């Protein structure tokens, strides 16, 4: 069964450093998403991406965040200058249509020290 | 402000019984509703989607939607210990980003 994959599973970085989280969405899906979940809190939407551009973003997705689809399979989230409060699980998701079911990857645990 | 309310639990249900999970949401604009299951330390796993008023059944799961009351529920029949998890309600407002509730922690007692 097709699934969303994410790398790395765990990333440790120092405050102020840049990180790139990688995702491979399900192959025939066209819509891609990033969510995050701070430990003990709810899952929060960050951004959605379709046709090589951002279609929606939340208040959390400020100028330190960016997304890119560098090739036909990967979808990345870049955090330019990490802060302690960026420590969270980051989930990538994909769907084959707007409003349709979103399937989540296993997540990347980001720890900022 | 989009709000999704769920009883955080824990909700304790004997094995074999029916577990009933409830969710209310703040905005009538939502057209799509999803239930996800999340085991501790894992990612959300899609269980059910429902788009119109009424019931939708899939195996042991039944989702119920009442848009007028802004209420969606999930019933789990013949509950199994493996159903113990946090269940997340997620309406979809607009085209893209899901808004998740905090989830209900369900415990199935053997």
GROMACS .gro file of C-alpha atoms in nm:
model
  223
    1UNK     CA    1   0.000   0.000   0.000
    2UNK     CA    2   0.142   0.343  -0.094
    3UNK     CA    3   0.255   0.555   0.197
    4UNK     CA    4   0.411   0.889   0.279
    5UNK     CA    5   0.771   0.865   0.392
    6UNK     CA    6   0.977   1.118   0.586
    7UNK     CA    7   1.345   1.163   0.663
    8UNK     CA    8   1.513   1.189   0.900
    9UNK     CA    9   1.309   1.029   1.177
   10UNK     CA   10   1.490   1.241   1.435
   11UNK     CA   11   1.687   1.561   1.387
   12UNK     CA   12   1.881   1.739   1.659
   13UNK     CA   13   2.003   2.089   1.586
   14UNK     CA   14   2.134   2.391   1.767
   15UNK     CA   15   1.934   2.709   1.802
   16UNK     CA   16   1.990   2.939   1.505
   17UNK     CA   17   2.078   2.661   1.265
   18UNK     CA   18   1.889   2.581   0.946
   19UNK     CA   19   1.715   2.246   0.906
   20UNK     CA   20   1.549   2.079   0.611
   21UNK     CA   21   1.289   1.812   0.668
   22UNK     CA   22   1.215   1.584   0.377
   23UNK     CA   23   0.904   1.404   0.264
   24UNK     CA   24   0.811   1.177  -0.023
   25UNK     CA   25   0.432   1.200  -0.072
   26UNK     CA   26   0.220   0.922  -0.218
   27UNK     CA   27   0.313   0.907  -0.585
   28UNK     CA   28  -0.015   1.004  -0.755
   29UNK     CA   29  -0.109   1.271  -0.500
   30UNK     CA   30  -0.109   1.635  -0.600
   31UNK     CA   31  -0.164   1.815  -0.269
   32UNK     CA   32   0.100   1.826   0.002
   33UNK     CA   33   0.090   1.949   0.359
   34UNK     CA   34   0.305   2.008   0.664
   35UNK     CA   35   0.174   1.987   1.019
   36UNK     CA   36   0.348   2.000   1.352
   37UNK     CA   37   0.270   1.865   1.698
   38UNK     CA   38   0.445   2.002   2.003
   39UNK     CA   39   0.474   1.737   2.273
   40UNK     CA   40   0.144   1.696   2.456
   41UNK     CA   41  -0.042   1.938   2.230
   42UNK     CA   42  -0.269   1.909   1.931
   43UNK     CA   43  -0.168   1.867   1.569
   44UNK     CA   44  -0.141   2.207   1.400
   45UNK     CA   45  -0.159   2.289   1.030
   46UNK     CA   46   0.139   2.477   0.886
   47UNK     CA   47   0.107   2.492   0.509
   48UNK     CA   48  -0.043   2.333   0.201
   49UNK     CA   49   0.115   2.316  -0.143
   50UNK     CA   50  -0.032   2.252  -0.485
   51UNK     CA   51   0.091   2.303  -0.838
   52UNK     CA   52   0.429   2.426  -0.716
   53UNK     CA   53   0.297   2.700  -0.494
   54UNK     CA   54   0.161   2.753  -0.145
   55UNK     CA   55  -0.217   2.739  -0.146
   56UNK     CA   56  -0.278   2.804   0.223
   57UNK     CA   57  -0.067   2.875   0.529
   58UNK     CA   58  -0.135   2.924   0.898
   59UNK     CA   59  -0.016   3.200   1.130
   60UNK     CA   60   0.257   2.966   1.251
   61UNK     CA   61   0.413   2.953   0.902
   62UNK     CA   62   0.609   3.277   0.922
   63UNK     CA   63   0.910   3.399   0.728
   64UNK     CA   64   1.146   3.149   0.889
   65UNK     CA   65   0.962   2.865   0.717
   66UNK     CA   66   0.966   2.773   0.350
   67UNK     CA   67   0.855   2.477   0.142
   68UNK     CA   68   0.977   2.342  -0.186
   69UNK     CA   69   0.918   2.058  -0.427
   70UNK     CA   70   1.269   2.031  -0.568
   71UNK     CA   71   1.192   1.737  -0.796
   72UNK     CA   72   0.907   1.507  -0.892
   73UNK     CA   73   0.905   1.313  -0.570
   74UNK     CA   74   1.035   1.514  -0.275
   75UNK     CA   75   0.862   1.784  -0.070
   76UNK     CA   76   1.069   1.974   0.183
   77UNK     CA   77   1.016   2.204   0.479
   78UNK     CA   78   1.300   2.440   0.563
   79UNK     CA   79   1.331   2.623   0.891
   80UNK     CA   80   1.588   2.897   0.844
   81UNK     CA   81   1.692   2.984   1.196
   82UNK     CA   82   1.559   2.737   1.447
   83UNK     CA   83   1.432   2.839   1.789
   84UNK     CA   84   1.381   2.630   2.099
   85UNK     CA   85   1.005   2.650   2.047
   86UNK     CA   86   1.038   2.484   1.705
   87UNK     CA   87   1.101   2.155   1.885
   88UNK     CA   88   0.813   1.932   1.778
   89UNK     CA   89   0.706   1.641   1.561
   90UNK     CA   90   0.667   1.752   1.202
   91UNK     CA   91   0.429   1.554   0.987
   92UNK     CA   92   0.401   1.559   0.612
   93UNK     CA   93   0.072   1.460   0.451
   94UNK     CA   94  -0.061   1.425   0.100
   95UNK     CA   95  -0.395   1.391  -0.075
   96UNK     CA   96  -0.510   1.345  -0.431
   97UNK     CA   97  -0.765   1.625  -0.424
   98UNK     CA   98  -0.855   1.935  -0.233
   99UNK     CA   99  -1.094   1.848   0.046
  100UNK     CA  100  -1.001   1.484   0.017
  101UNK     CA  101  -0.851   1.246   0.268
  102UNK     CA  102  -0.503   1.335   0.385
  103UNK     CA  103  -0.253   1.061   0.461
  104UNK     CA  104   0.023   1.131   0.707
  105UNK     CA  105   0.385   1.024   0.710
  106UNK     CA  106   0.554   0.886   1.023
  107UNK     CA  107   0.695   1.226   1.119
  108UNK     CA  108   1.030   1.383   1.197
  109UNK     CA  109   1.106   1.463   1.557
  110UNK     CA  110   1.295   1.793   1.564
  111UNK     CA  111   1.484   1.878   1.879
  112UNK     CA  112   1.637   2.226   1.904
  113UNK     CA  113   1.898   2.266   2.177
  114UNK     CA  114  -1.168   3.138   1.514
  115UNK     CA  115  -1.208   2.773   1.424
  116UNK     CA  116  -1.257   2.560   1.731
  117UNK     CA  117  -1.286   2.185   1.762
  118UNK     CA  118  -1.393   2.046   2.098
  119UNK     CA  119  -1.342   1.692   2.216
  120UNK     CA  120  -1.360   1.542   2.562
  121UNK     CA  121  -0.996   1.464   2.642
  122UNK     CA  122  -1.087   1.159   2.853
  123UNK     CA  123  -0.958   0.914   2.932
  124UNK     CA  124  -1.263   0.724   2.816
  125UNK     CA  125  -1.253   0.371   2.952
  126UNK     CA  126  -1.460   0.104   2.774
  127UNK     CA  127  -1.471  -0.274   2.839
  128UNK     CA  128  -1.350  -0.499   2.562
  129UNK     CA  129  -1.632  -0.595   2.328
  130UNK     CA  130  -1.844  -0.291   2.413
  131UNK     CA  131  -1.922   0.013   2.198
  132UNK     CA  132  -1.698   0.317   2.233
  133UNK     CA  133  -1.862   0.649   2.154
  134UNK     CA  134  -1.644   0.950   2.074
  135UNK     CA  135  -1.788   1.296   2.023
  136UNK     CA  136  -1.675   1.619   1.863
  137UNK     CA  137  -1.826   1.964   1.818
  138UNK     CA  138  -1.696   2.236   1.593
  139UNK     CA  139  -1.746   2.608   1.581
  140UNK     CA  140  -1.803   2.697   1.219
  141UNK     CA  141  -2.081   2.577   0.991
  142UNK     CA  142  -1.857   2.632   0.688
  143UNK     CA  143  -1.686   2.297   0.718
  144UNK     CA  144  -1.785   2.046   0.452
  145UNK     CA  145  -1.551   1.756   0.521
  146UNK     CA  146  -1.489   1.572   0.845
  147UNK     CA  147  -1.223   1.320   0.933
  148UNK     CA  148  -1.143   1.091   1.223
  149UNK     CA  149  -0.784   0.997   1.287
  150UNK     CA  150  -0.634   0.754   1.535
  151UNK     CA  151  -0.301   0.837   1.695
  152UNK     CA  152  -0.099   0.594   1.901
  153UNK     CA  153   0.149   0.746   2.144
  154UNK     CA  154   0.457   0.873   1.959
  155UNK     CA  155   0.310   0.791   1.618
  156UNK     CA  156   0.151   0.988   1.338
  157UNK     CA  157  -0.224   1.033   1.283
  158UNK     CA  158  -0.381   0.744   1.094
  159UNK     CA  159  -0.696   0.811   0.894
  160UNK     CA  160  -0.992   0.601   1.006
  161UNK     CA  161  -1.302   0.759   0.858
  162UNK     CA  162  -1.415   1.047   0.643
  163UNK     CA  163  -1.769   1.180   0.624
  164UNK     CA  164  -1.903   1.455   0.402
  165UNK     CA  165  -2.283   1.453   0.438
  166UNK     CA  166  -2.532   1.435   0.721
  167UNK     CA  167  -2.617   1.092   0.855
  168UNK     CA  168  -2.421   0.777   0.924
  169UNK     CA  169  -2.132   0.617   0.743
  170UNK     CA  170  -2.019   0.268   0.833
  171UNK     CA  171  -1.686   0.101   0.765
  172UNK     CA  172  -1.629  -0.230   0.940
  173UNK     CA  173  -1.647  -0.178   1.315
  174UNK     CA  174  -1.649   0.201   1.276
  175UNK     CA  175  -1.947   0.429   1.223
  176UNK     CA  176  -1.916   0.803   1.177
  177UNK     CA  177  -2.219   1.024   1.235
  178UNK     CA  178  -2.253   1.383   1.117
  179UNK     CA  179  -2.510   1.646   1.206
  180UNK     CA  180  -2.415   1.976   1.043
  181UNK     CA  181  -2.709   2.166   1.191
  182UNK     CA  182  -2.587   2.079   1.541
  183UNK     CA  183  -2.220   2.112   1.438
  184UNK     CA  184  -2.158   1.767   1.578
  185UNK     CA  185  -1.970   1.464   1.454
  186UNK     CA  186  -1.919   1.134   1.633
  187UNK     CA  187  -1.738   0.806   1.594
  188UNK     CA  188  -1.869   0.473   1.722
  189UNK     CA  189  -1.639   0.175   1.757
  190UNK     CA  190  -1.823  -0.156   1.790
  191UNK     CA  191  -1.676  -0.469   1.948
  192UNK     CA  192  -1.392  -0.264   2.096
  193UNK     CA  193  -1.053  -0.434   2.106
  194UNK     CA  194  -0.749  -0.355   2.324
  195UNK     CA  195  -0.570  -0.250   2.003
  196UNK     CA  196  -0.826   0.031   1.969
  197UNK     CA  197  -0.670   0.200   2.272
  198UNK     CA  198  -0.534   0.526   2.133
  199UNK     CA  199  -0.612   0.895   2.102
  200UNK     CA  200  -0.886   0.972   1.851
  201UNK     CA  201  -0.864   1.303   1.669
  202UNK     CA  202  -1.155   1.485   1.511
  203UNK     CA  203  -1.055   1.703   1.215
  204UNK     CA  204  -1.300   1.918   1.023
  205UNK     CA  205  -1.175   2.078   0.706
  206UNK     CA  206  -1.246   2.446   0.663
  207UNK     CA  207  -1.151   2.599   0.333
  208UNK     CA  208  -0.964   2.390   0.085
  209UNK     CA  209  -0.665   2.262   0.262
  210UNK     CA  210  -0.557   2.265   0.623
  211UNK     CA  211  -0.719   2.032   0.872
  212UNK     CA  212  -0.805   2.176   1.213
  213UNK     CA  213  -0.754   1.910   1.476
  214UNK     CA  214  -0.916   1.878   1.815
  215UNK     CA  215  -0.701   1.784   2.113
  216UNK     CA  216  -0.829   1.430   2.089
  217UNK     CA  217  -1.001   1.180   2.316
  218UNK     CA  218  -0.782   0.924   2.489
  219UNK     CA  219  -0.961   0.589   2.465
  220UNK     CA  220  -0.870   0.294   2.684
  221UNK     CA  221  -1.018  -0.049   2.609
  222UNK     CA  222  -1.008  -0.264   2.921
  223UNK     CA  223  -0.953  -0.639   2.859
   0.00000   0.00000   0.00000
